[in-house]
């Protein structure tokens, strides 16, 4: 093959569209690196909601000391008593609490490793140093302990990642097999129906694997099943919507939202209070973050504090349905108009 022939074939093979797609892949690759390393390379607690239980004067003094810690790792507030502190931890209003007994030299730290072992250990480390500076010792009590089969409390995050992958992969396969943009409303509805069926099956499979089979997560299998179906469908419907608007590029946009932005900000590897401000802010609004929060609540916090995250997932699902159908309807109308003009 001559050099001229090779160049001609290369020019034919690499179309402008293919070139743009390759550039998009490189951009996603670099964004992936920047996102994951940026979010996770140097985790530090910042404004962690934290309770203090003590007699009035001692409580205010403790709050002042905690507020003055370098870097503002804690956001302390006075809590009435131990029962109230435990309730607030289980309601996920605070992530820990210090119980101070001035009559003794040992205080008690309440944590919840089910919300993230890394955060619980970090709180223990900070408070141990602080107590030692006051010539006091610390006893740690885990109010909502992570399962012994759930290393570092990561299983909630991993199962949600699996559900998210199922959602955008299923939507992507539908696009590859029969075109990124459905030709009409009925085909769009069929894709959404297929996505719903896949979500139901995938949600159940994930719940059974992490629950009865592996014993990684306690909590209701039915609740986890419902969560898994919702997460999978929300991501899948959103991917279908992006494909309906942007064609095959929509798959890349879905990966950008769910994988590049969503996974590192989900509070999985490091809970939200340990993430940089940008990722801490966007995490709860994206499916991986909302799903991880609900999964942990189901497993370790008696299903508390799930309403907001479930609304986020429902909004992604509803928006995906509406946009997918609208895009298909507009496409069918344009095709009909073009045919009539011809």
Coordinates of N, CA and C in Angstrom, one line a residue, residues 33-266:
X33 N -10.2 11.8 35.4 CA -9.0 11.8 36.2 C -9.1 13.1 37.1
X34 N -9.4 14.2 36.6 CA -9.5 15.4 37.3 C -10.6 15.3 38.4
X35 N -11.7 14.7 38.1 CA -12.8 14.6 39.1 C -12.5 13.7 40.2
X36 N -12.0 12.5 39.9 CA -11.7 11.5 41.0 C -10.6 11.9 41.8
X37 N -9.5 12.4 41.2 CA -8.3 12.8 42.0 C -8.6 14.1 42.7
X38 N -9.3 15.0 42.1 CA -9.6 16.2 42.7 C -10.5 16.0 43.9
X39 N -11.5 15.1 43.9 CA -12.4 14.9 45.0 C -11.8 14.1 46.1
X40 N -10.9 13.1 45.7 CA -10.6 12.1 46.7 C -9.1 12.1 47.1
X41 N -8.3 13.0 46.6 CA -6.8 12.8 46.8 C -6.5 13.3 48.2
X42 N -7.3 14.2 48.8 CA -6.9 14.8 50.1 C -8.1 15.1 51.0
X43 N -8.8 14.0 51.4 CA -10.0 14.2 52.2 C -9.8 14.9 53.5
X44 N -10.6 15.9 53.8 CA -10.5 16.5 55.1 C -11.9 16.8 55.6
X45 N -12.2 16.6 56.9 CA -13.5 16.9 57.4 C -13.7 18.5 57.4
X46 N -14.9 18.9 57.0 CA -15.2 20.3 57.0 C -16.7 20.5 57.5
X47 N -16.8 21.2 58.6 CA -18.2 21.5 59.1 C -19.0 20.3 59.3
X48 N -18.5 19.3 59.9 CA -19.2 18.0 60.1 C -20.3 18.4 61.2
X49 N -21.6 18.1 61.0 CA -22.6 18.4 62.0 C -22.3 17.5 63.2
X50 N -22.1 18.2 64.4 CA -21.6 17.5 65.6 C -22.3 18.0 66.8
X51 N -22.8 17.1 67.7 CA -23.5 17.5 68.9 C -22.6 17.5 70.2
X52 N -22.9 18.3 71.1 CA -22.2 18.3 72.4 C -23.3 18.2 73.5
X53 N -23.1 17.2 74.4 CA -24.0 17.0 75.5 C -23.2 17.3 76.8
X54 N -23.6 18.2 77.6 CA -22.9 18.6 78.9 C -23.7 19.6 79.6
X55 N -23.4 19.7 80.9 CA -24.0 20.8 81.7 C -23.8 22.2 81.0
X56 N -24.7 23.1 81.1 CA -24.8 24.3 80.3 C -23.4 25.0 80.1
X57 N -22.7 25.3 81.2 CA -21.4 26.0 81.0 C -20.4 25.2 80.3
X58 N -20.3 24.0 80.7 CA -19.3 23.1 80.1 C -19.6 22.8 78.6
X59 N -20.9 22.8 78.3 CA -21.3 22.6 76.9 C -20.9 23.7 76.0
X60 N -21.1 24.9 76.5 CA -20.8 26.1 75.7 C -19.3 26.2 75.5
X61 N -18.5 25.9 76.6 CA -17.1 25.9 76.5 C -16.6 24.9 75.4
X62 N -17.2 23.7 75.5 CA -16.8 22.7 74.5 C -17.1 23.1 73.1
X63 N -18.3 23.7 72.9 CA -18.6 24.1 71.5 C -17.6 25.2 71.0
X64 N -17.2 26.1 71.9 CA -16.3 27.1 71.5 C -14.9 26.5 71.2
X65 N -14.5 25.5 71.9 CA -13.2 24.8 71.6 C -13.3 24.1 70.3
X66 N -14.4 23.4 70.0 CA -14.6 22.7 68.8 C -14.7 23.6 67.6
X67 N -15.3 24.8 67.8 CA -15.4 25.8 66.7 C -14.0 26.3 66.3
X68 N -13.1 26.3 67.3 CA -11.8 26.9 67.1 C -10.7 26.0 66.6
X69 N -11.2 24.7 66.3 CA -10.2 23.7 65.7 C -9.7 24.2 64.4
X70 N -8.4 24.1 64.1 CA -7.9 24.5 62.8 C -8.6 23.9 61.6
X71 N -8.9 24.7 60.6 CA -9.6 24.2 59.4 C -11.1 24.0 59.6
X72 N -11.7 24.3 60.7 CA -13.1 24.2 61.0 C -13.6 22.8 60.6
X73 N -13.1 21.7 61.2 CA -13.6 20.4 60.8 C -15.0 20.1 61.3
X74 N -15.4 20.7 62.4 CA -16.7 20.4 63.0 C -17.6 21.6 63.0
X75 N -18.9 21.3 62.9 CA -20.0 22.3 63.1 C -20.7 21.9 64.3
X76 N -20.2 22.3 65.5 CA -20.8 21.8 66.8 C -22.1 22.6 67.2
X77 N -22.9 21.9 67.9 CA -24.1 22.5 68.5 C -24.5 21.7 69.7
X78 N -25.1 22.4 70.7 CA -25.5 21.8 72.0 C -26.7 21.0 71.8
X79 N -26.6 19.8 72.3 CA -27.8 18.8 72.3 C -28.2 18.6 73.7
X80 N -29.5 18.4 73.9 CA -30.1 18.3 75.3 C -29.5 17.2 76.1
X81 N -29.5 16.0 75.6 CA -29.0 14.9 76.4 C -28.6 13.7 75.5
X82 N -28.1 12.6 76.1 CA -27.6 11.5 75.3 C -28.7 10.9 74.4
X83 N -29.9 10.8 74.9 CA -31.0 10.2 74.1 C -31.3 11.1 72.9
X84 N -31.2 12.4 73.1 CA -31.5 13.3 71.9 C -30.3 13.2 70.9
X85 N -29.1 13.1 71.4 CA -27.9 12.9 70.5 C -28.0 11.6 69.7
X86 N -28.4 10.6 70.4 CA -28.5 9.3 69.6 C -29.6 9.4 68.6
X87 N -30.7 10.1 68.9 CA -31.8 10.2 68.0 C -31.4 11.0 66.8
X88 N -30.7 12.1 67.0 CA -30.2 13.0 65.9 C -29.3 12.3 65.0
X89 N -28.4 11.4 65.6 CA -27.5 10.6 64.8 C -28.3 9.6 63.9
X90 N -29.2 8.9 64.5 CA -30.0 8.0 63.7 C -30.9 8.7 62.7
X91 N -31.3 9.9 63.0 CA -32.1 10.7 62.0 C -31.2 11.4 60.9
X92 N -29.8 11.2 61.1 CA -28.8 11.7 60.2 C -28.8 13.2 60.2
X93 N -29.2 13.8 61.3 CA -29.0 15.3 61.5 C -27.6 15.7 61.9
X94 N -27.0 14.8 62.7 CA -25.6 15.0 63.0 C -24.8 13.7 62.8
X95 N -23.5 13.8 62.7 CA -22.7 12.7 62.4 C -21.9 12.1 63.6
X96 N -22.1 12.8 64.7 CA -21.4 12.3 66.0 C -21.8 13.3 67.1
X97 N -21.4 12.9 68.3 CA -21.7 13.7 69.5 C -20.7 13.4 70.6
X98 N -20.3 14.4 71.4 CA -19.5 14.2 72.5 C -20.3 14.4 73.8
X99 N -20.2 13.4 74.6 CA -20.9 13.4 75.9 C -19.9 13.7 77.0
X100 N -20.0 14.9 77.6 CA -19.0 15.3 78.6 C -19.6 15.2 80.0
X101 N -18.8 14.5 80.9 CA -19.2 14.4 82.3 C -18.1 15.0 83.1
X102 N -18.4 16.3 83.6 CA -17.3 17.0 84.3 C -16.9 16.3 85.6
X103 N -17.7 15.4 86.1 CA -17.4 14.7 87.4 C -16.4 13.6 87.1
X104 N -16.1 13.2 85.9 CA -15.2 12.2 85.6 C -14.1 12.7 84.6
X105 N -13.1 11.9 84.4 CA -12.0 12.3 83.4 C -12.2 11.6 82.1
X106 N -13.2 10.8 81.9 CA -13.5 10.1 80.6 C -14.8 10.6 80.0
X107 N -14.7 11.0 78.8 CA -15.9 11.4 78.1 C -16.3 10.4 77.0
X108 N -17.5 10.5 76.4 CA -17.9 9.5 75.5 C -18.2 10.2 74.1
X109 N -17.7 9.5 73.1 CA -17.9 10.0 71.7 C -18.9 9.0 71.0
X110 N -20.0 9.5 70.5 CA -21.0 8.7 69.8 C -20.7 8.9 68.3
X111 N -20.6 7.8 67.6 CA -20.3 7.9 66.1 C -21.3 6.9 65.4
X112 N -21.3 6.9 64.1 CA -22.1 6.0 63.3 C -21.3 5.6 62.1
X113 N -20.6 4.4 62.3 CA -19.8 4.0 61.2 C -20.6 3.5 60.0
X114 N -21.9 3.2 60.2 CA -22.7 2.9 59.1 C -22.8 4.0 58.0
X115 N -22.6 5.2 58.5 CA -22.6 6.4 57.6 C -21.3 6.6 56.9
X116 N -20.3 5.8 57.2 CA -19.0 5.9 56.7 C -17.9 5.7 57.7
X117 N -17.2 4.6 57.6 CA -16.2 4.3 58.6 C -15.1 5.3 58.7
X118 N -14.7 5.8 57.5 CA -13.7 6.8 57.5 C -14.0 8.0 58.3
X119 N -15.2 8.5 58.2 CA -15.7 9.7 59.0 C -15.7 9.4 60.4
X120 N -16.2 8.2 60.8 CA -16.3 7.8 62.2 C -14.9 7.8 62.8
X121 N -13.9 7.2 62.1 CA -12.6 7.1 62.6 C -11.9 8.5 62.7
X122 N -12.2 9.3 61.7 CA -11.7 10.7 61.7 C -12.2 11.5 62.9
X123 N -13.4 11.4 63.2 CA -14.0 12.0 64.4 C -13.3 11.5 65.7
X124 N -13.1 10.2 65.8 CA -12.4 9.7 66.9 C -11.0 10.2 67.1
X125 N -10.3 10.3 66.0 CA -9.0 10.8 66.0 C -8.9 12.3 66.5
X126 N -9.8 13.1 65.9 CA -9.8 14.5 66.3 C -10.1 14.7 67.8
X127 N -11.2 14.0 68.2 CA -11.6 14.2 69.6 C -10.7 13.6 70.6
X128 N -9.9 12.5 70.2 CA -8.9 11.9 71.1 C -7.8 13.0 71.4
X129 N -7.4 13.6 70.3 CA -6.3 14.6 70.5 C -6.9 15.8 71.3
X130 N -8.1 16.2 71.1 CA -8.6 17.4 71.8 C -8.8 17.0 73.3
X131 N -9.3 15.8 73.6 CA -9.5 15.4 75.0 C -8.2 15.3 75.7
X132 N -7.1 14.8 75.0 CA -5.8 14.6 75.6 C -5.3 16.0 76.0
X133 N -5.6 17.0 75.2 CA -5.1 18.4 75.5 C -5.8 18.9 76.7
X134 N -6.9 18.3 77.1 CA -7.6 18.7 78.3 C -7.4 17.8 79.5
X135 N -6.3 16.9 79.3 CA -6.0 15.8 80.3 C -7.2 14.9 80.6
X136 N -8.0 14.6 79.5 CA -9.1 13.7 79.6 C -8.9 12.6 78.6
X137 N -9.7 11.5 78.8 CA -9.6 10.4 77.9 C -11.0 10.2 77.2
X138 N -11.0 9.4 76.2 CA -12.2 9.3 75.4 C -12.6 7.8 75.2
X139 N -13.9 7.6 75.3 CA -14.5 6.3 75.0 C -15.4 6.4 73.8
X140 N -15.3 5.6 72.9 CA -16.1 5.7 71.6 C -17.2 4.6 71.6
X141 N -18.4 5.1 71.3 CA -19.6 4.2 71.2 C -20.1 4.3 69.8
X142 N -20.3 3.2 69.1 CA -20.8 3.2 67.7 C -22.3 3.0 67.8
X143 N -23.1 4.1 67.5 CA -24.5 4.0 67.6 C -25.2 3.3 66.4
X144 N -24.6 3.4 65.2 CA -25.1 2.7 64.1 C -23.9 2.0 63.4
X145 N -23.4 0.9 63.9 CA -22.2 0.3 63.4 C -22.4 -0.3 62.0
X146 N -21.4 -0.2 61.2 CA -21.4 -0.9 59.9 C -21.3 -2.4 60.1
X147 N -21.9 -3.1 59.2 CA -21.8 -4.6 59.3 C -20.3 -5.1 59.2
X148 N -20.0 -6.1 59.9 CA -18.7 -6.7 59.8 C -18.4 -7.2 58.4
X149 N -19.4 -7.4 57.5 CA -19.2 -7.8 56.2 C -19.2 -6.7 55.2
X150 N -19.3 -5.5 55.8 CA -19.3 -4.2 54.9 C -18.1 -3.4 55.2
X151 N -17.0 -3.7 54.6 CA -15.7 -3.1 54.9 C -15.8 -1.6 54.6
X152 N -15.4 -0.8 55.6 CA -15.4 0.7 55.5 C -16.7 1.2 55.1
X153 N -17.8 0.4 55.3 CA -19.1 0.9 54.9 C -19.3 1.3 53.5
X154 N -18.6 0.6 52.6 CA -18.6 0.9 51.2 C -19.7 0.1 50.3
X155 N -20.3 -0.9 50.9 CA -21.2 -1.7 50.1 C -22.4 -0.9 49.6
X156 N -22.9 0.0 50.4 CA -24.0 0.8 49.9 C -23.6 1.6 48.6
X157 N -22.4 2.1 48.6 CA -21.9 2.8 47.4 C -21.8 1.9 46.2
X158 N -21.1 0.8 46.5 CA -20.9 -0.1 45.4 C -22.1 -0.7 44.7
X159 N -23.1 -1.0 45.5 CA -24.4 -1.5 44.9 C -25.1 -0.4 44.1
X160 N -25.0 0.8 44.6 CA -25.6 1.9 43.8 C -24.9 2.1 42.5
X161 N -23.5 2.1 42.6 CA -22.7 2.2 41.3 C -23.2 1.1 40.3
X162 N -23.4 -0.1 40.8 CA -23.8 -1.2 39.9 C -25.2 -0.9 39.3
X163 N -26.1 -0.4 40.1 CA -27.4 0.0 39.6 C -27.3 1.1 38.5
X164 N -26.4 2.1 38.8 CA -26.2 3.2 37.8 C -25.7 2.6 36.5
X165 N -24.7 1.8 36.6 CA -24.1 1.2 35.4 C -25.1 0.4 34.6
X166 N -26.0 -0.3 35.3 CA -27.0 -1.0 34.6 C -28.0 -0.1 33.9
X167 N -28.2 1.1 34.5 CA -29.1 2.0 33.8 C -28.6 2.6 32.6
X168 N -27.3 3.1 32.6 CA -26.9 3.8 31.4 C -26.4 2.8 30.3
X169 N -26.0 1.6 30.8 CA -25.6 0.5 29.8 C -26.8 0.0 29.0
X170 N -27.9 -0.2 29.7 CA -29.1 -0.7 29.1 C -29.6 0.4 28.0
X171 N -29.6 1.7 28.5 CA -30.1 2.7 27.6 C -29.1 2.8 26.4
X172 N -27.8 2.6 26.6 CA -26.8 2.7 25.5 C -27.0 1.6 24.5
X173 N -27.3 0.4 25.1 CA -27.5 -0.8 24.2 C -28.7 -0.6 23.3
X174 N -29.8 0.0 23.9 CA -31.0 0.3 23.1 C -30.6 1.3 21.9
X175 N -29.8 2.2 22.2 CA -29.4 3.2 21.2 C -28.5 2.6 20.1
X176 N -27.6 1.7 20.5 CA -26.7 1.1 19.6 C -27.4 0.1 18.7
X177 N -28.4 -0.6 19.3 CA -29.1 -1.6 18.5 C -30.2 -1.1 17.5
X178 N -30.8 0.1 17.9 CA -31.9 0.5 17.0 C -31.9 2.1 16.8
X179 N -30.7 2.7 17.0 CA -30.6 4.1 16.8 C -30.7 4.9 18.0
X180 N -29.9 5.9 18.1 CA -29.8 6.7 19.4 C -31.1 7.4 19.6
X181 N -31.8 7.9 18.6 CA -33.0 8.7 18.7 C -34.2 7.8 18.3
X182 N -35.2 7.5 19.1 CA -36.4 6.8 18.7 C -37.1 7.6 17.7
X183 N -37.7 6.9 16.7 CA -38.3 7.6 15.5 C -39.6 8.2 15.9
X184 N -40.3 7.6 16.9 CA -41.7 8.2 17.2 C -42.0 7.9 18.7
X185 N -43.2 8.3 19.1 CA -43.6 8.2 20.5 C -43.7 6.8 20.9
X186 N -44.2 5.9 20.1 CA -44.4 4.5 20.4 C -43.1 3.8 20.7
X187 N -42.1 4.1 19.9 CA -40.8 3.5 20.1 C -40.1 4.0 21.3
X188 N -40.3 5.3 21.6 CA -39.8 5.9 22.8 C -40.4 5.2 24.1
X189 N -41.7 5.0 24.0 CA -42.4 4.4 25.1 C -42.0 3.0 25.3
X190 N -41.7 2.3 24.2 CA -41.2 0.9 24.3 C -39.9 0.9 25.0
X191 N -39.0 1.8 24.7 CA -37.7 1.9 25.3 C -37.8 2.1 26.8
X192 N -38.7 3.0 27.1 CA -38.9 3.3 28.6 C -39.5 2.1 29.3
X193 N -40.4 1.4 28.6 CA -40.9 0.2 29.2 C -39.8 -0.9 29.4
X194 N -39.0 -1.1 28.4 CA -37.9 -2.0 28.6 C -37.0 -1.6 29.7
X195 N -36.7 -0.3 29.8 CA -35.9 0.2 30.9 C -36.5 0.0 32.2
X196 N -37.8 0.1 32.3 CA -38.5 -0.2 33.6 C -38.4 -1.7 34.0
X197 N -38.6 -2.6 33.0 CA -38.4 -4.0 33.3 C -37.0 -4.4 33.8
X198 N -36.0 -3.8 33.1 CA -34.7 -4.1 33.4 C -34.4 -3.5 34.8
X199 N -35.0 -2.4 35.2 CA -34.7 -1.8 36.5 C -35.3 -2.7 37.6
X200 N -36.5 -3.2 37.4 CA -37.1 -4.1 38.4 C -36.3 -5.3 38.6
X201 N -35.8 -5.9 37.5 CA -35.0 -7.2 37.7 C -33.6 -6.8 38.3
X202 N -33.0 -5.8 37.8 CA -31.7 -5.4 38.3 C -31.7 -4.9 39.7
X203 N -32.8 -4.2 40.1 CA -33.0 -3.8 41.5 C -33.1 -5.0 42.4
X204 N -33.9 -5.9 42.0 CA -34.0 -7.1 42.9 C -32.7 -7.9 43.0
X205 N -32.1 -8.1 41.8 CA -30.8 -8.8 41.9 C -29.8 -8.2 42.8
X206 N -29.6 -6.9 42.7 CA -28.7 -6.2 43.5 C -29.0 -6.3 45.0
X207 N -30.3 -6.2 45.3 CA -30.7 -6.3 46.7 C -30.5 -7.6 47.3
X208 N -30.7 -8.7 46.5 CA -30.5 -10.1 47.0 C -29.0 -10.4 47.1
X209 N -28.2 -9.9 46.2 CA -26.8 -10.1 46.3 C -26.2 -9.5 47.5
X210 N -26.4 -8.2 47.8 CA -25.8 -7.5 48.9 C -26.5 -7.9 50.2
X211 N -27.7 -8.4 50.2 CA -28.4 -8.8 51.4 C -28.2 -10.3 51.7
X212 N -29.2 -11.1 51.3 CA -29.2 -12.6 51.7 C -28.0 -13.3 51.2
X213 N -27.4 -13.0 50.0 CA -26.3 -13.9 49.5 C -25.0 -13.5 50.1
X214 N -24.6 -12.3 50.1 CA -23.3 -11.9 50.7 C -23.4 -11.4 52.1
X215 N -24.6 -11.0 52.6 CA -24.7 -10.4 53.9 C -23.9 -9.2 54.1
X216 N -23.7 -8.4 53.1 CA -22.9 -7.2 53.2 C -23.7 -6.0 53.8
X217 N -25.0 -6.0 53.5 CA -25.9 -4.9 54.0 C -27.1 -5.5 54.8
X218 N -27.3 -5.0 56.0 CA -28.5 -5.4 56.7 C -29.7 -4.5 56.1
X219 N -30.8 -4.6 56.7 CA -31.9 -3.7 56.3 C -32.9 -4.5 55.4
X220 N -34.0 -3.9 55.0 CA -35.1 -4.5 54.3 C -34.6 -4.8 52.8
X221 N -34.8 -6.1 52.4 CA -34.5 -6.4 51.0 C -35.5 -5.7 50.1
X222 N -36.7 -5.7 50.5 CA -37.8 -5.0 49.7 C -37.5 -3.5 49.5
X223 N -37.0 -2.9 50.6 CA -36.7 -1.4 50.5 C -35.5 -1.2 49.5
X224 N -34.5 -2.1 49.6 CA -33.3 -2.0 48.7 C -33.7 -2.3 47.3
X225 N -34.6 -3.3 47.1 CA -35.1 -3.6 45.8 C -35.8 -2.4 45.2
X226 N -36.7 -1.7 45.9 CA -37.3 -0.5 45.4 C -36.3 0.6 45.1
X227 N -35.3 0.8 46.0 CA -34.3 1.7 45.7 C -33.5 1.4 44.4
X228 N -33.1 0.1 44.3 CA -32.4 -0.3 43.1 C -33.1 -0.1 41.8
X229 N -34.4 -0.4 41.8 CA -35.2 -0.2 40.6 C -35.3 1.3 40.3
X230 N -35.5 2.2 41.3 CA -35.6 3.6 41.1 C -34.2 4.2 40.6
X231 N -33.1 3.8 41.2 CA -31.8 4.3 40.8 C -31.6 3.9 39.3
X232 N -31.8 2.6 39.0 CA -31.5 2.1 37.7 C -32.4 2.8 36.6
X233 N -33.7 3.0 37.0 CA -34.6 3.6 36.0 C -34.2 5.1 35.9
X234 N -33.9 5.8 37.0 CA -33.6 7.2 36.9 C -32.4 7.4 36.0
X235 N -31.4 6.6 36.1 CA -30.2 6.8 35.3 C -30.5 6.4 33.8
X236 N -31.2 5.3 33.7 CA -31.5 4.8 32.3 C -32.4 5.8 31.6
X237 N -33.4 6.3 32.3 CA -34.4 7.3 31.6 C -33.6 8.6 31.3
X238 N -32.7 9.0 32.2 CA -32.0 10.2 31.9 C -31.1 10.0 30.7
X239 N -30.5 8.8 30.6 CA -29.6 8.5 29.4 C -30.4 8.5 28.1
X240 N -31.6 7.9 28.2 CA -32.5 7.9 27.0 C -32.9 9.3 26.6
X241 N -33.1 10.2 27.6 CA -33.4 11.6 27.3 C -32.3 12.3 26.6
X242 N -31.1 12.1 27.2 CA -29.9 12.7 26.6 C -29.7 12.2 25.1
X243 N -29.9 10.9 24.9 CA -29.8 10.4 23.6 C -30.8 11.0 22.7
X244 N -32.0 11.1 23.2 CA -33.1 11.7 22.4 C -32.8 13.1 21.9
X245 N -32.1 13.9 22.8 CA -31.7 15.3 22.5 C -30.5 15.4 21.6
X246 N -29.5 14.6 22.0 CA -28.1 14.8 21.4 C -27.6 13.6 20.6
X247 N -28.4 12.5 20.4 CA -28.0 11.4 19.7 C -27.0 10.6 20.5
X248 N -26.0 9.9 19.8 CA -25.0 9.1 20.4 C -24.2 9.8 21.4
X249 N -24.0 11.2 21.2 CA -23.3 12.0 22.2 C -23.9 11.9 23.6
X250 N -25.2 11.7 23.6 CA -25.9 11.6 24.9 C -25.4 10.5 25.8
X251 N -24.8 9.4 25.2 CA -24.2 8.4 26.1 C -23.0 9.0 26.8
X252 N -22.2 9.8 26.1 CA -21.0 10.4 26.7 C -21.5 11.4 27.8
X253 N -22.6 12.2 27.5 CA -23.1 13.1 28.5 C -23.6 12.4 29.8
X254 N -24.2 11.2 29.6 CA -24.7 10.4 30.7 C -23.5 9.9 31.6
X255 N -22.4 9.5 30.9 CA -21.2 9.1 31.6 C -20.6 10.3 32.4
X256 N -20.6 11.4 31.7 CA -20.1 12.6 32.4 C -20.9 12.9 33.7
X257 N -22.2 12.8 33.6 CA -23.0 13.2 34.8 C -22.9 12.1 35.9
X258 N -23.1 10.8 35.5 CA -23.2 9.8 36.4 C -21.8 9.3 36.9
X259 N -20.9 9.1 36.0 CA -19.6 8.5 36.4 C -18.6 9.6 36.8
X260 N -18.4 10.6 35.9 CA -17.3 11.6 36.1 C -17.7 12.5 37.3
X261 N -18.9 13.0 37.3 CA -19.4 13.9 38.3 C -20.0 13.2 39.5
X262 N -20.8 12.2 39.2 CA -21.6 11.5 40.3 C -20.9 10.6 41.2
X263 N -20.0 9.7 40.7 CA -19.4 8.8 41.6 C -18.5 9.4 42.6
X264 N -17.5 10.2 42.3 CA -16.6 10.8 43.3 C -17.3 11.7 44.3
X265 N -18.5 12.3 43.9 CA -19.2 13.2 44.8 C -20.3 12.4 45.6
X266 N -20.4 11.1 45.5 CA -21.5 10.4 46.0 C -21.4 10.2 47.5

